[in-house]
mmCIF file with all atom_site columns, C-alpha atoms and ligand atoms in Angstrom:
data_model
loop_
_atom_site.group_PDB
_atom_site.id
_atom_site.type_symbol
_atom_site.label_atom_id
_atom_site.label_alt_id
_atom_site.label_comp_id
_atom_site.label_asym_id
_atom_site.label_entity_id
_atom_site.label_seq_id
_atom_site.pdbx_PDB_ins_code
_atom_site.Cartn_x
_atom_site.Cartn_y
_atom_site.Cartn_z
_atom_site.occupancy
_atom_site.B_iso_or_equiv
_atom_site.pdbx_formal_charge
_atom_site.auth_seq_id
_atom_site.auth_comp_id
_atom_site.auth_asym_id
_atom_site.auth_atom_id
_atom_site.pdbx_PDB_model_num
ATOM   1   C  CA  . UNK A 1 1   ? 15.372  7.492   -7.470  1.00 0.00 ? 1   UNK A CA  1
ATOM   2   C  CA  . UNK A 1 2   ? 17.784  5.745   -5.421  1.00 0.00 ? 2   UNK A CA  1
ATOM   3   C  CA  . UNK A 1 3   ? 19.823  3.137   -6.093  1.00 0.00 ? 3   UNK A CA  1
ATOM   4   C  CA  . UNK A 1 4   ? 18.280  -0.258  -5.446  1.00 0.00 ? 4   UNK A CA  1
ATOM   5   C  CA  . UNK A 1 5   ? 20.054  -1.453  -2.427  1.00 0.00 ? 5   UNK A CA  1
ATOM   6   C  CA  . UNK A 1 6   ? 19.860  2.384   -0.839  1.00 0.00 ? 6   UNK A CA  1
ATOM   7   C  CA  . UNK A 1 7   ? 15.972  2.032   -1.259  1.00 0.00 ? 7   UNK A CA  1
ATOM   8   C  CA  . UNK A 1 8   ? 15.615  -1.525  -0.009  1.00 0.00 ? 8   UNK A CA  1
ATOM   9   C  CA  . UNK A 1 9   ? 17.930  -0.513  3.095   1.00 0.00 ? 9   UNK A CA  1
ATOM   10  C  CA  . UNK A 1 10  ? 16.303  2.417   4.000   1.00 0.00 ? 10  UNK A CA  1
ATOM   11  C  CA  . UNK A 1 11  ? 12.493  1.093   3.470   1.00 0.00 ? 11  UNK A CA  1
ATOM   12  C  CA  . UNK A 1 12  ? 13.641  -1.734  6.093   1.00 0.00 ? 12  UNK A CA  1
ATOM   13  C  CA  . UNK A 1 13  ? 15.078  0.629   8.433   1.00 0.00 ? 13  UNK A CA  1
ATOM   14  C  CA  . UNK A 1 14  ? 12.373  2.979   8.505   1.00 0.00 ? 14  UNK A CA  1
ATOM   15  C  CA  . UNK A 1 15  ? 9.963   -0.321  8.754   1.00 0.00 ? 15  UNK A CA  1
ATOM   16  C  CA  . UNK A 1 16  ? 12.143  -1.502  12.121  1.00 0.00 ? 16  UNK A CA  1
ATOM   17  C  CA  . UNK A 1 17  ? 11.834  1.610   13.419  1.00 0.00 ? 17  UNK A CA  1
ATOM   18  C  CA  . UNK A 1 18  ? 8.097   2.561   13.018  1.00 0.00 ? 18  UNK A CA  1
ATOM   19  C  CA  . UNK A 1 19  ? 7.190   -0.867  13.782  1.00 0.00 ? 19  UNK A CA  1
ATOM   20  C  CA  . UNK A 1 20  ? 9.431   -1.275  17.413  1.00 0.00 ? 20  UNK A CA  1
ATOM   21  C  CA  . UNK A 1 21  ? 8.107   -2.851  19.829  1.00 0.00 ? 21  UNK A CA  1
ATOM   22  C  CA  . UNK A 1 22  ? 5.094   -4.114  18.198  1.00 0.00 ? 22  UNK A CA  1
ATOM   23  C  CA  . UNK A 1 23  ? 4.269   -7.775  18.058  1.00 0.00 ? 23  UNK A CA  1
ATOM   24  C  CA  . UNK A 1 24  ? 3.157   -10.376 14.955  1.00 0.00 ? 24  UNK A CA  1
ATOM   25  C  CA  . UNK A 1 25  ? -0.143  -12.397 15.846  1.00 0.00 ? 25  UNK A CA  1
ATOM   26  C  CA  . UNK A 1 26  ? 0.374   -16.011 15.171  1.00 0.00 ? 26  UNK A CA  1
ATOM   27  C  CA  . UNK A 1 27  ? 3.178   -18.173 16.470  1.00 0.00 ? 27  UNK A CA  1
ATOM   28  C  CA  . UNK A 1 28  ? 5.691   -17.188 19.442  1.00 0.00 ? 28  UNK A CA  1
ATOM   29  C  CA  . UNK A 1 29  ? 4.584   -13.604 18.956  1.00 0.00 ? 29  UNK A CA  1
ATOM   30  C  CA  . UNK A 1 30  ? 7.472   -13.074 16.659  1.00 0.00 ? 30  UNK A CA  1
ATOM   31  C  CA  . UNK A 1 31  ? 8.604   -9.385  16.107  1.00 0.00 ? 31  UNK A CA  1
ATOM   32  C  CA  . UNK A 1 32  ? 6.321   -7.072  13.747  1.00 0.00 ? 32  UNK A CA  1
ATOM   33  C  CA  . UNK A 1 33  ? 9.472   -6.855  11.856  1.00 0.00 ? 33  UNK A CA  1
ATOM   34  C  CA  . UNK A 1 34  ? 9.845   -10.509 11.116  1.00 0.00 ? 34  UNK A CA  1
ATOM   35  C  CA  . UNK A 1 35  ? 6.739   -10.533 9.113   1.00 0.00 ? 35  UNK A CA  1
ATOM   36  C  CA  . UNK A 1 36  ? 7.870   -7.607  7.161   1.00 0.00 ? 36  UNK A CA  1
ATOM   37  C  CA  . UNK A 1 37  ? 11.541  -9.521  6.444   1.00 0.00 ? 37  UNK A CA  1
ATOM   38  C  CA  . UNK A 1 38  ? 9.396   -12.322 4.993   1.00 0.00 ? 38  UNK A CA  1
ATOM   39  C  CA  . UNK A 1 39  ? 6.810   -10.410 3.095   1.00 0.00 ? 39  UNK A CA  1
ATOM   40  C  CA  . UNK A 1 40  ? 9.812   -8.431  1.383   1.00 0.00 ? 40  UNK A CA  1
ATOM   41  C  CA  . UNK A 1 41  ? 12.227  -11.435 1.279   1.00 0.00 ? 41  UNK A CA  1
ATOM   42  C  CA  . UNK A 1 42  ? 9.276   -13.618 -0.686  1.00 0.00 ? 42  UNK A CA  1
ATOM   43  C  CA  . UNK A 1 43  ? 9.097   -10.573 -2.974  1.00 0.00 ? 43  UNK A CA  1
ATOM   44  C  CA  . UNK A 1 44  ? 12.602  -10.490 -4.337  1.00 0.00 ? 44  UNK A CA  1
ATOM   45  C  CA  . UNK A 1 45  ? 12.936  -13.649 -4.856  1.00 0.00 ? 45  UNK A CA  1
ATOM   46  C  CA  . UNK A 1 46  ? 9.884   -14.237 -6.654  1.00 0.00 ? 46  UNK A CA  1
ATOM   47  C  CA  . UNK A 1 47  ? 10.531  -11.249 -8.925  1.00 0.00 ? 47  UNK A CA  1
ATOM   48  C  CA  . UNK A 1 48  ? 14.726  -12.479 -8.921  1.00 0.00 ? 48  UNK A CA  1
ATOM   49  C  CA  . UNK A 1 49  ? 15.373  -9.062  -7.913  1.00 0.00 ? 49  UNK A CA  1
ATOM   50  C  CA  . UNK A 1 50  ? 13.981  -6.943  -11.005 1.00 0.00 ? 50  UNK A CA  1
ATOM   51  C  CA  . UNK A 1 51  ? 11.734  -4.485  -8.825  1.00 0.00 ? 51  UNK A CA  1
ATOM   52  C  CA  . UNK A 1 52  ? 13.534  -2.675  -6.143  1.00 0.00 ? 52  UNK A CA  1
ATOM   53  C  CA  . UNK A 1 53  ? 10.548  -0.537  -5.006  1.00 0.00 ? 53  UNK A CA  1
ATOM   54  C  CA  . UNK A 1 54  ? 8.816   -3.520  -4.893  1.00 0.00 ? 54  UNK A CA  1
ATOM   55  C  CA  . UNK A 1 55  ? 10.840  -4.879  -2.405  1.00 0.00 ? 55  UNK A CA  1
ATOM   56  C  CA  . UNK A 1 56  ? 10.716  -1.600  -0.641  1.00 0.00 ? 56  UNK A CA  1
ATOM   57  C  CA  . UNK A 1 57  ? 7.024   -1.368  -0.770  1.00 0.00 ? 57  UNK A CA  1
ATOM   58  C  CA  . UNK A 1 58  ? 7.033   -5.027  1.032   1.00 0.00 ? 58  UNK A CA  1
ATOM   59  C  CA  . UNK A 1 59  ? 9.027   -3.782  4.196   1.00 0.00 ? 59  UNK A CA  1
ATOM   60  C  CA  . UNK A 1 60  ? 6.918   -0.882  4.234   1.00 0.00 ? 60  UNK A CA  1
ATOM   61  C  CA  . UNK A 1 61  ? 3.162   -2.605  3.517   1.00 0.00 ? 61  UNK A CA  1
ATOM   62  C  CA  . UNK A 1 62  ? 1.996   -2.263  7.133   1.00 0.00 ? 62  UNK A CA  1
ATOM   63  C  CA  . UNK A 1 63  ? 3.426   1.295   8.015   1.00 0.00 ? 63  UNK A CA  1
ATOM   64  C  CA  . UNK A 1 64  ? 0.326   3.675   6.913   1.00 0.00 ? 64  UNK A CA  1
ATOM   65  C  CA  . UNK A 1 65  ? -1.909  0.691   8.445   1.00 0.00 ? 65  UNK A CA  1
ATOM   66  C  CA  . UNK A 1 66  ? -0.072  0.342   12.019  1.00 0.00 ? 66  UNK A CA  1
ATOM   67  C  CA  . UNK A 1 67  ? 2.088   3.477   12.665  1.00 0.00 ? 67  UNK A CA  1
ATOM   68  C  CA  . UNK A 1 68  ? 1.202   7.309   12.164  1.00 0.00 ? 68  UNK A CA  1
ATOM   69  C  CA  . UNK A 1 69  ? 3.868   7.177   8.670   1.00 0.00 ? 69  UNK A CA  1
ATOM   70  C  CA  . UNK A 1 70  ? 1.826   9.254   5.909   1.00 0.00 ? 70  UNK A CA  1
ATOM   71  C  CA  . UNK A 1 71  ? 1.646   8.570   2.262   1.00 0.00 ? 71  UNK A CA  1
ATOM   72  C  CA  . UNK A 1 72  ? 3.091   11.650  1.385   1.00 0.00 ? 72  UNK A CA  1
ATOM   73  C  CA  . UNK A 1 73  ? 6.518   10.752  4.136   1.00 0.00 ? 73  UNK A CA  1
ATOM   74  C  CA  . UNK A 1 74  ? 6.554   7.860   2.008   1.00 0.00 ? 74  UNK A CA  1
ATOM   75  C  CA  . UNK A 1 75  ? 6.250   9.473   -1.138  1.00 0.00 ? 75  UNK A CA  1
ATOM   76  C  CA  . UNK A 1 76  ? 9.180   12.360  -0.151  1.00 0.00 ? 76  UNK A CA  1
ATOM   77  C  CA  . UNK A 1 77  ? 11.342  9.418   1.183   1.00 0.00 ? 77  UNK A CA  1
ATOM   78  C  CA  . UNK A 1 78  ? 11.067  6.890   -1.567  1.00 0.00 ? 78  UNK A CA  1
ATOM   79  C  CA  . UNK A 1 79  ? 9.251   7.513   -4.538  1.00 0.00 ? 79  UNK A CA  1
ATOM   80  C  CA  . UNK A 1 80  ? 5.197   8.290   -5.794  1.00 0.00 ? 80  UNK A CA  1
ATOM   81  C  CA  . UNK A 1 81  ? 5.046   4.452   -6.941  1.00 0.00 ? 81  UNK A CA  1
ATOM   82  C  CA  . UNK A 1 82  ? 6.303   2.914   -3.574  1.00 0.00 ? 82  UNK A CA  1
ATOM   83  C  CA  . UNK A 1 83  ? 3.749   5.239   -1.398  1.00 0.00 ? 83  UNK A CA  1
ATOM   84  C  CA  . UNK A 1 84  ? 1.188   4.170   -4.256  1.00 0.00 ? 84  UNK A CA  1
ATOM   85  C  CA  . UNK A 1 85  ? 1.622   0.306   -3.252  1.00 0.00 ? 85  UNK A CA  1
ATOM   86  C  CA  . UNK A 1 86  ? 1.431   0.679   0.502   1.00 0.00 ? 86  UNK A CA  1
ATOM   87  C  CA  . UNK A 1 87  ? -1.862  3.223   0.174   1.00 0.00 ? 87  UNK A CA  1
ATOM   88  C  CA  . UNK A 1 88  ? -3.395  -0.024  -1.851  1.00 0.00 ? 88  UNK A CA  1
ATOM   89  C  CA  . UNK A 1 89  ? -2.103  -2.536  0.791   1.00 0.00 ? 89  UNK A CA  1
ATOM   90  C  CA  . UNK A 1 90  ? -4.124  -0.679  3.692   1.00 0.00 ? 90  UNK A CA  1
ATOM   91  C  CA  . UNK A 1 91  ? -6.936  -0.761  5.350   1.00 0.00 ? 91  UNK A CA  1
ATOM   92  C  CA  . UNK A 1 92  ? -9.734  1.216   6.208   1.00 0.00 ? 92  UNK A CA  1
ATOM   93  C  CA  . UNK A 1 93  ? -8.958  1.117   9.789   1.00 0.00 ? 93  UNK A CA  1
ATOM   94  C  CA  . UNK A 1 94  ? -12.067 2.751   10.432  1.00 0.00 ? 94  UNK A CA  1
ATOM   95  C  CA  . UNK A 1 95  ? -14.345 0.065   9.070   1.00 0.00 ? 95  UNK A CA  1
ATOM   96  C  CA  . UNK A 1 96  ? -14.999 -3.124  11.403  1.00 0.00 ? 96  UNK A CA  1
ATOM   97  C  CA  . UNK A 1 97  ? -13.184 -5.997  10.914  1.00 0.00 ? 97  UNK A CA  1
ATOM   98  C  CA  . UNK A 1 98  ? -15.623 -8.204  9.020   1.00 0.00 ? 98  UNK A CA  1
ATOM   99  C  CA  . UNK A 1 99  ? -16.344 -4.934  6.613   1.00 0.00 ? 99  UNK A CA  1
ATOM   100 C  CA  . UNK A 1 100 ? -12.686 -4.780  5.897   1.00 0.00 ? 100 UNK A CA  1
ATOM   101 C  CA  . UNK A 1 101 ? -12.296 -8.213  4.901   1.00 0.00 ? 101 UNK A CA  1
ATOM   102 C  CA  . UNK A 1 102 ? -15.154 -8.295  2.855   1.00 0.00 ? 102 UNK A CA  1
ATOM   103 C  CA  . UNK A 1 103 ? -13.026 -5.068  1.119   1.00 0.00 ? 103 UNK A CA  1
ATOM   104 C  CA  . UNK A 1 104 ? -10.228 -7.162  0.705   1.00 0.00 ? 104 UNK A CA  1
ATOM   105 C  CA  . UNK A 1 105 ? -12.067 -9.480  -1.696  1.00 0.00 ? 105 UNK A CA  1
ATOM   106 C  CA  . UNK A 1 106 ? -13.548 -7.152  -3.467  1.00 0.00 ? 106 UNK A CA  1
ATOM   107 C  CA  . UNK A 1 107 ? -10.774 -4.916  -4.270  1.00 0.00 ? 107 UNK A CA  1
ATOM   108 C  CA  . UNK A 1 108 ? -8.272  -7.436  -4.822  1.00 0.00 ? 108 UNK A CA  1
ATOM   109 C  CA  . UNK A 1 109 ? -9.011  -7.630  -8.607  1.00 0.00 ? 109 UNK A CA  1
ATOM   110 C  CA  . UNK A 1 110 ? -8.721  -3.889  -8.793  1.00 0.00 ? 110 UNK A CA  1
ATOM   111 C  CA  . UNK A 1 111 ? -5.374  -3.654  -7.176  1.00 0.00 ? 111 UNK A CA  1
ATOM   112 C  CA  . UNK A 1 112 ? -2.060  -2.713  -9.410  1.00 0.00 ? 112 UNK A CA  1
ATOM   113 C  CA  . UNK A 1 113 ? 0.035   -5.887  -10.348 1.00 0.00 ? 113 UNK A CA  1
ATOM   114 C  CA  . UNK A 1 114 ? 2.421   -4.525  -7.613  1.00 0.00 ? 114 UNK A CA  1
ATOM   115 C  CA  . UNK A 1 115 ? 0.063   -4.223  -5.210  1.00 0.00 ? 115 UNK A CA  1
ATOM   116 C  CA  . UNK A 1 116 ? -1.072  -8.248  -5.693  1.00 0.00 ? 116 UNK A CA  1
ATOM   117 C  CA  . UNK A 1 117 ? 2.069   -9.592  -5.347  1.00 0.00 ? 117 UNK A CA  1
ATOM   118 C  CA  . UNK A 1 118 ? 2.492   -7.560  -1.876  1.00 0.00 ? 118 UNK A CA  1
ATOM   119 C  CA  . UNK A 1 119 ? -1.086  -9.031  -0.931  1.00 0.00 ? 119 UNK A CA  1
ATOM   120 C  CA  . UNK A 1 120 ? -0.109  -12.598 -1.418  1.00 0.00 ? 120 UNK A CA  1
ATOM   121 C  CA  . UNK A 1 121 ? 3.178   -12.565 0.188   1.00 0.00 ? 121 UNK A CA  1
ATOM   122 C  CA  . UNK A 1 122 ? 1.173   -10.847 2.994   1.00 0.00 ? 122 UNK A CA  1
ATOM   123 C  CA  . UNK A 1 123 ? -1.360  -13.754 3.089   1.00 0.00 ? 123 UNK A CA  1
ATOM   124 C  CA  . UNK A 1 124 ? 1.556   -16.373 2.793   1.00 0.00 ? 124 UNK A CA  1
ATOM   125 C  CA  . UNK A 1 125 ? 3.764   -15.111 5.532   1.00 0.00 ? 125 UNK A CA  1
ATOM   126 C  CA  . UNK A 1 126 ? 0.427   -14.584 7.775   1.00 0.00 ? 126 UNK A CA  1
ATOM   127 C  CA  . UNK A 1 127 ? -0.889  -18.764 7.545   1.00 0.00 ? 127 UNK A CA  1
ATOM   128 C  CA  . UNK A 1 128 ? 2.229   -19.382 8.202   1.00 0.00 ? 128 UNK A CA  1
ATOM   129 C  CA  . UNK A 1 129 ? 3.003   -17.562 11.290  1.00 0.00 ? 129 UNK A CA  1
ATOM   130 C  CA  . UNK A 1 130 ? -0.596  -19.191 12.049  1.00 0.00 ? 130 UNK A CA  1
ATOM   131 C  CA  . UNK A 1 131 ? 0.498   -23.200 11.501  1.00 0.00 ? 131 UNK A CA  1
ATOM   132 C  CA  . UNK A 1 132 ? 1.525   -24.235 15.178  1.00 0.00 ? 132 UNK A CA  1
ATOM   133 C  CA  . UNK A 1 133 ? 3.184   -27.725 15.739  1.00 0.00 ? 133 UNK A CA  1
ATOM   134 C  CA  . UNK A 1 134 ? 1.035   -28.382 18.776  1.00 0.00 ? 134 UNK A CA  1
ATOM   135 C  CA  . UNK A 1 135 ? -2.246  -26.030 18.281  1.00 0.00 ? 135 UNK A CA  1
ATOM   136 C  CA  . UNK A 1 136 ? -5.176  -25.624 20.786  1.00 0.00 ? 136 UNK A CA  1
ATOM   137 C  CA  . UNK A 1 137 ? -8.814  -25.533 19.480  1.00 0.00 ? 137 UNK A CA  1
ATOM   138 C  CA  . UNK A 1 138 ? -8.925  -21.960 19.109  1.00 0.00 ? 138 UNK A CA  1
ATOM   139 C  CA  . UNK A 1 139 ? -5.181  -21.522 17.166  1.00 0.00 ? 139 UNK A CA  1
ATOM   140 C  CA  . UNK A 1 140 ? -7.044  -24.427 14.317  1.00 0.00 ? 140 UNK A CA  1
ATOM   141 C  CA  . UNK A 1 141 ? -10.201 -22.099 13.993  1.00 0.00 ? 141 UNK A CA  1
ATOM   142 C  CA  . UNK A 1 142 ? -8.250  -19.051 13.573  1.00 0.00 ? 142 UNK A CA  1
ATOM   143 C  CA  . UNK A 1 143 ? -5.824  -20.950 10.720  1.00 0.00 ? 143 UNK A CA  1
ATOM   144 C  CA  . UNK A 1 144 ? -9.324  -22.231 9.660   1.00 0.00 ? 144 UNK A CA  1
ATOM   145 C  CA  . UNK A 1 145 ? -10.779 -18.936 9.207   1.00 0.00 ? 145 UNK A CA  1
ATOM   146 C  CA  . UNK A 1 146 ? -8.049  -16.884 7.991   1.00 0.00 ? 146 UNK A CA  1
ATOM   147 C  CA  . UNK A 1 147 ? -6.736  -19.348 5.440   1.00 0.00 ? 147 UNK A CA  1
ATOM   148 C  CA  . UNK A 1 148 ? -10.270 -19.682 4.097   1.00 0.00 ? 148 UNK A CA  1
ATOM   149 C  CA  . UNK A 1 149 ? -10.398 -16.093 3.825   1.00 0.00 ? 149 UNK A CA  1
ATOM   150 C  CA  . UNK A 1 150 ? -7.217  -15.490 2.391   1.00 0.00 ? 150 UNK A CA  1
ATOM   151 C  CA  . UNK A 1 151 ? -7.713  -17.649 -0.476  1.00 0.00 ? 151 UNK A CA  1
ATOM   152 C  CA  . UNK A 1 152 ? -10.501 -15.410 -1.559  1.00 0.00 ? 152 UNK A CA  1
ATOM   153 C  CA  . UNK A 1 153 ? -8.424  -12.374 -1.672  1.00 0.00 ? 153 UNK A CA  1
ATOM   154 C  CA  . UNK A 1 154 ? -5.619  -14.440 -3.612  1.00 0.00 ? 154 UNK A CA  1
ATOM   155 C  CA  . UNK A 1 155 ? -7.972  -15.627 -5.982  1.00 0.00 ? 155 UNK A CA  1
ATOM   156 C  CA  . UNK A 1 156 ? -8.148  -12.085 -7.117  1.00 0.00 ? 156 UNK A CA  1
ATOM   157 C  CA  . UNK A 1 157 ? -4.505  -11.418 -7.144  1.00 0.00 ? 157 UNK A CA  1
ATOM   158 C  CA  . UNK A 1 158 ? -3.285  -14.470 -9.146  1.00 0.00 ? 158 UNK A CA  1
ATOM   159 C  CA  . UNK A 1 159 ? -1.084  -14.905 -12.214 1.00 0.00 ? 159 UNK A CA  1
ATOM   160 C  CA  . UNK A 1 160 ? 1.227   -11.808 -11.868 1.00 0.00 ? 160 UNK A CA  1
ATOM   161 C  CA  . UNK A 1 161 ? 3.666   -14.592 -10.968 1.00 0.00 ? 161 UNK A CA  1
ATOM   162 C  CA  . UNK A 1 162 ? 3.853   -18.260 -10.384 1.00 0.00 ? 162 UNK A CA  1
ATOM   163 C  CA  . UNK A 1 163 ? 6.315   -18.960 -8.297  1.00 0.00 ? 163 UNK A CA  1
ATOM   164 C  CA  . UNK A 1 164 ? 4.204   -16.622 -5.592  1.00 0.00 ? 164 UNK A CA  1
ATOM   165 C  CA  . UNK A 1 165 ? 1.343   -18.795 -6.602  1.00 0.00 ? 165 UNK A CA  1
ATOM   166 C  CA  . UNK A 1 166 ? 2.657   -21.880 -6.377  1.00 0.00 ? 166 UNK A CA  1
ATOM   167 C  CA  . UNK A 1 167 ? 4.267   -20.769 -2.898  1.00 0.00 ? 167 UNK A CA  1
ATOM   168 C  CA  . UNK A 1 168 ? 0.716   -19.211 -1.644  1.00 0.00 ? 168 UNK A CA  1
ATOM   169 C  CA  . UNK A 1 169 ? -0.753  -23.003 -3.049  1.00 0.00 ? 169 UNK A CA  1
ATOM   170 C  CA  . UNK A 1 170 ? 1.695   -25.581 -0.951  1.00 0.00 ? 170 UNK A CA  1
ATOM   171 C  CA  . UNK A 1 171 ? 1.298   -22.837 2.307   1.00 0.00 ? 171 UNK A CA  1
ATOM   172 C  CA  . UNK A 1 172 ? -2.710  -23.511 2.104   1.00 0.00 ? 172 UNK A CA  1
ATOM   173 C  CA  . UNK A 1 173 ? -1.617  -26.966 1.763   1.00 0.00 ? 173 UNK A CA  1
ATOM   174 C  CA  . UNK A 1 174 ? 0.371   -27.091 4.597   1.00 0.00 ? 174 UNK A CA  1
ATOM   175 C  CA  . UNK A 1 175 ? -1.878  -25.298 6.837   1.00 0.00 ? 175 UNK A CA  1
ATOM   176 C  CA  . UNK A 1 176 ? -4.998  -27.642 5.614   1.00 0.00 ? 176 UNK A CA  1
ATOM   177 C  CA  . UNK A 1 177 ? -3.139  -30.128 6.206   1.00 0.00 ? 177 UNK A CA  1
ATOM   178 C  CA  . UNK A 1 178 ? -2.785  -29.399 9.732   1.00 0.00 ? 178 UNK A CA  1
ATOM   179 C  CA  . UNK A 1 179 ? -6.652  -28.827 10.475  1.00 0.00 ? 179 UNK A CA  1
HETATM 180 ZN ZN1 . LIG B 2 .   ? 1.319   -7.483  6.505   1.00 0.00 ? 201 LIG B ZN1 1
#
């Protein structure tokens, strides 16, 4: 495998450059890649920097999902284990909306430890991008909605690690606080 900071650089290269152009939902319609900074950035420090394909697997958690990057480029690129946790952070793009969500609770106890940590940075970084200092009607139901959501897929990812906890915890706070 490579060196920690090799695979960390070259999983957020390859995640800017799959995921150019392409826009976050949620507040100023901040860069794709700004979500994936935050998902990876909430990883390592959560873990203190003891899981480098981790990390990797954070910049990378969207690229099977949103670009046409294969498990098996991921696989040949980085390693079996980082392709592993981005195949269990995607969805069934196939399936409508409402089914996949319903997946998302379901499977979350099933997921590898890896895996759960990815899905509640994911969640984190996502209510966040979704708490707007001055929000319309529509931006509160949305928050509404998806943070009510996302606490039932983190309620089957818990206790891996509490710091991610505790961080997932004060975000719903914040955002319920808001609504
Ligand atoms: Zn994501």
């Amino acid at each position: 495998m490579l060196p920690a900071i090799r695979l960390i650089s070259k999983a957020a290269e390859l995640a800017a450059r799959r995921h150019n152009g392409m826009a976050r939902k949620g507040r100023g319609n901040e860069p794709y890649i700004n979500h994936l900074a935050e998902v990876a950035n909430l990883l390592a420090t959560a873990t203190d920097g003891a899981d480098a394909e981790l990390v990797a697997a954070g910049w990378l958690h969207d690229v099977i999902e949103d670009t046409d990057t294969t498990r098996d480029e991921i696989a040949q690129r980085f390693s079996d284990r980082v392709a592993s946790l981005v195949v269990e952070c995607t969805d069934d793009m196939s399936l409508p909306k409402a089914e996949r969500r319903q997946k998302q609770i379901a499977d979350a106890p099933h997921k590898s430890p890896g895996a759960k940590l990815i899905k509640i940075a994911d969640k984190i970084s996502n209510i966040g991008a979704r708490i707007h200092s001055d929000p319309s009607a529509e931006e509160l139901e949305d928050l509404a909605d998806y943070t009510g959501w996302a606490e039932k897929v983190v309620a089957g990812c818990r206790g891996g690690n509490g710091a991610l906890d505790r961080i997932f915890d004060d975000t719903v706070e914040l955002a319920r606080s808001t609504l």
